CSV table of C-alpha atoms in Angstrom, one decimal:
chain,number,residue,atom,x,y,z
A,1,MET,CA,139.9,115.4,48.5
A,2,SER,CA,142.8,117.7,47.8
A,3,ASN,CA,145.0,114.9,46.5
A,4,TYR,CA,142.6,114.0,43.7
A,5,THR,CA,144.4,113.9,40.3
A,6,PRO,CA,142.9,112.5,37.1
A,7,GLU,CA,144.8,110.1,34.9
A,8,PRO,CA,147.6,111.7,32.9
A,9,ASP,CA,146.8,112.8,29.4
A,10,SER,CA,148.4,114.5,26.5
A,11,ARG,CA,147.1,118.0,27.1
A,12,THR,CA,150.5,119.6,27.7
A,13,GLU,CA,149.5,123.0,26.6
A,14,SER,CA,146.5,123.5,28.9
A,15,GLU,CA,146.7,126.2,31.5
A,16,HIS,CA,145.6,125.3,35.1
A,17,TYR,CA,144.2,127.6,37.7
A,18,HIS,CA,142.8,127.2,41.2
A,19,VAL,CA,139.7,129.3,41.5
A,20,LEU,CA,137.9,129.4,44.9
A,21,GLY,CA,138.8,125.8,45.6
A,22,ALA,CA,138.1,124.3,42.2
A,23,THR,CA,140.7,123.6,39.5
A,24,LEU,CA,140.0,125.0,36.0
A,25,SER,CA,142.1,124.0,33.0
A,26,ILE,CA,141.8,126.1,29.9
A,27,THR,CA,142.1,123.7,27.0
A,28,ALA,CA,141.0,126.0,24.2
A,29,ASP,CA,140.6,129.8,24.3
A,30,ALA,CA,139.5,132.6,22.0
A,31,GLU,CA,143.0,132.9,20.6
A,32,THR,CA,143.2,129.3,19.6
A,33,THR,CA,139.6,129.1,18.3
A,34,ASN,CA,139.4,132.2,16.2
A,35,GLY,CA,137.3,133.8,19.0
A,36,GLU,CA,134.6,131.1,18.7
A,37,TYR,CA,134.7,129.4,22.1
A,38,LEU,CA,136.4,128.7,25.4
A,39,VAL,CA,136.8,125.2,26.8
A,40,LEU,CA,137.3,124.6,30.5
A,41,ASP,CA,138.0,121.2,32.0
A,42,MET,CA,136.9,121.6,35.6
A,43,LEU,CA,137.5,119.6,38.8
A,44,VAL,CA,134.8,120.7,41.2
A,45,PRO,CA,135.2,119.7,44.9
A,46,PRO,CA,132.3,118.6,47.0
A,47,MET,CA,130.0,121.3,48.3
A,48,PHE,CA,131.3,123.9,45.8
A,49,GLU,CA,129.0,126.4,44.1
A,50,ASN,CA,129.6,129.3,41.8
A,51,GLY,CA,126.5,131.2,42.8
A,52,LEU,CA,123.8,132.8,40.6
A,53,HIS,CA,125.4,134.9,37.8
A,54,THR,CA,125.0,136.1,34.2
A,55,HIS,CA,127.4,136.6,31.3
A,56,GLU,CA,126.9,137.2,27.6
A,57,PRO,CA,128.4,134.0,26.3
A,58,SER,CA,126.2,130.9,26.0
A,59,GLU,CA,127.5,127.9,28.0
A,60,VAL,CA,127.2,124.1,27.9
A,61,PHE,CA,128.2,122.0,30.9
A,62,HIS,CA,129.0,118.3,30.2
A,63,VAL,CA,129.6,116.1,33.2
A,64,ILE,CA,132.4,113.5,32.9
A,65,GLU,CA,132.5,112.2,36.5
A,66,GLY,CA,130.3,112.8,39.5
A,67,GLU,CA,127.1,114.8,39.7
A,68,ALA,CA,126.3,118.5,39.4
A,69,ARG,CA,123.3,120.7,39.9
A,70,LEU,CA,122.7,123.2,37.1
A,71,HIS,CA,120.3,126.0,38.0
A,72,VAL,CA,118.9,127.9,35.0
A,73,ASP,CA,116.0,130.2,34.8
A,74,GLY,CA,114.7,129.3,38.2
A,75,ARG,CA,114.8,125.5,37.6
A,76,ASP,CA,117.2,122.8,38.7
A,77,ARG,CA,118.6,119.9,36.7
A,78,MET,CA,120.9,117.3,38.1
A,79,LEU,CA,123.5,116.2,35.6
A,80,GLY,CA,125.3,112.9,36.0
A,81,PRO,CA,128.1,111.4,33.9
A,82,GLY,CA,127.4,111.8,30.2
A,83,ALA,CA,124.7,114.4,30.7
A,84,SER,CA,124.9,118.0,29.4
A,85,GLY,CA,123.1,121.2,30.2
A,86,TYR,CA,122.7,124.4,28.2
A,87,VAL,CA,122.6,128.0,29.4
A,88,PRO,CA,121.6,130.7,26.9
A,89,GLY,CA,123.7,133.8,26.9
A,90,GLY,CA,122.6,136.4,29.4
A,91,GLU,CA,120.5,133.9,31.4
A,92,VAL,CA,120.7,133.8,35.2
A,93,HIS,CA,122.3,130.5,36.2
A,94,GLY,CA,124.5,128.7,38.7
A,95,PHE,CA,126.4,125.5,39.1
A,96,ALA,CA,127.1,123.4,42.2
A,97,ASN,CA,128.6,120.0,43.3
A,98,GLU,CA,126.3,119.1,46.2
A,99,GLY,CA,127.7,115.6,46.6
A,100,ASP,CA,130.6,114.0,48.5
A,101,GLU,CA,132.7,113.2,45.4
A,102,VAL,CA,134.8,115.4,43.1
A,103,CYS,CA,132.9,116.3,39.9
A,104,ARG,CA,134.7,116.7,36.6
A,105,VAL,CA,132.9,118.9,34.1
A,106,ILE,CA,133.7,120.3,30.7
A,107,ALA,CA,132.3,123.8,30.2
A,108,VAL,CA,132.2,125.4,26.7
A,109,MET,CA,131.4,129.1,26.5
A,110,THR,CA,130.7,130.7,23.1
A,111,PRO,CA,131.8,133.1,21.9
A,112,GLY,CA,135.2,132.9,23.5
A,113,GLY,CA,136.8,135.7,25.5
A,114,ALA,CA,135.9,134.9,29.2
A,115,GLU,CA,139.2,133.1,29.7
A,116,ASP,CA,140.9,136.3,30.9
A,117,PHE,CA,138.4,136.5,33.8
A,118,PHE,CA,139.5,133.0,34.9
A,119,ARG,CA,143.2,133.8,34.4
A,120,GLU,CA,142.8,136.9,36.6
A,121,VAL,CA,140.8,135.4,39.4
A,122,GLY,CA,142.7,132.1,39.5
A,123,GLN,CA,146.0,131.2,40.9
A,124,PRO,CA,148.2,129.4,38.3
A,125,THR,CA,149.1,125.9,39.1
A,126,GLU,CA,151.3,123.3,37.4
A,127,ASP,CA,149.0,120.4,37.6
A,128,ARG,CA,145.3,119.5,37.8
A,129,SER,CA,145.2,118.5,41.5
A,130,LEU,CA,142.6,120.2,43.7
A,131,PRO,CA,143.8,122.8,46.1
A,132,GLU,CA,143.1,122.7,49.8
A,133,PRO,CA,139.5,123.6,50.5
A,134,VAL,CA,139.0,127.4,50.9
A,135,GLU,CA,136.2,129.4,52.6
A,136,PRO,CA,136.1,132.6,50.5
A,137,THR,CA,136.2,135.7,52.6
A,138,GLU,CA,134.1,138.7,51.8
A,139,GLU,CA,137.2,140.5,50.6
A,140,ILE,CA,138.0,137.6,48.1
A,141,LEU,CA,134.4,137.5,46.9
A,142,GLN,CA,134.3,141.3,46.3
A,143,SER,CA,137.5,141.1,44.3
A,144,VAL,CA,136.1,138.3,42.2
A,145,PHE,CA,132.9,140.3,41.6
A,146,ALA,CA,134.8,143.4,40.6
A,147,ILE,CA,137.1,141.5,38.2
A,148,GLY,CA,134.0,139.7,36.8
A,149,GLU,CA,132.3,143.0,36.2
A,150,ARG,CA,135.2,144.1,33.9
A,151,TYR,CA,134.6,140.9,31.8
A,152,GLY,CA,130.8,141.1,31.7
A,153,PHE,CA,129.9,138.8,34.6
A,154,GLU,CA,127.3,139.9,37.0
A,155,PHE,CA,127.1,138.0,40.3
A,156,LEU,CA,123.7,137.9,42.0
A,157,GLY,CA,124.2,135.9,45.2
A,158,PRO,CA,124.1,132.2,46.3
A,159,LEU,CA,122.0,129.6,44.5
A,160,PRO,CA,118.5,129.3,45.9
A,161,GLU,CA,117.3,126.2,47.7
A,162,ARG,CA,116.9,123.3,45.3
A,163,VAL,CA,113.6,123.2,43.4
A,164,ALA,CA,112.1,120.2,41.6
């Protein structure tokens, strides 16, 4: 899985970060959108989840490739290619790729401003390939949680078992 690289494109100004095994590309941020939104182009490896959490910006997830589980307000929704899911600001939610294939998702957060969280927790990378899989240690997770708190993220634990 770690050698997955999407087709080349013209986004030469995107910033790429490895975050807990996923690759996030910041394609638009608060600075370039007058504070209105943040756009992340994400490569999500199999069996990845970001856990239950909250943040003030609203968020839209749009799946390009693969399938993703979006858990919002105690309910699950499976999103396949071309499907979108919405998370109101402040709502408890989480996202996971429970499949065997890489999932590519566009996430838009509004208003913008959360990009510095991803810049701080991620490791910059020159390209959009996935890193080697990582098993986050308690120390790494506590660091992510502390950084998130500074940016208005609250982490609440793993996603619950899937519900219909």
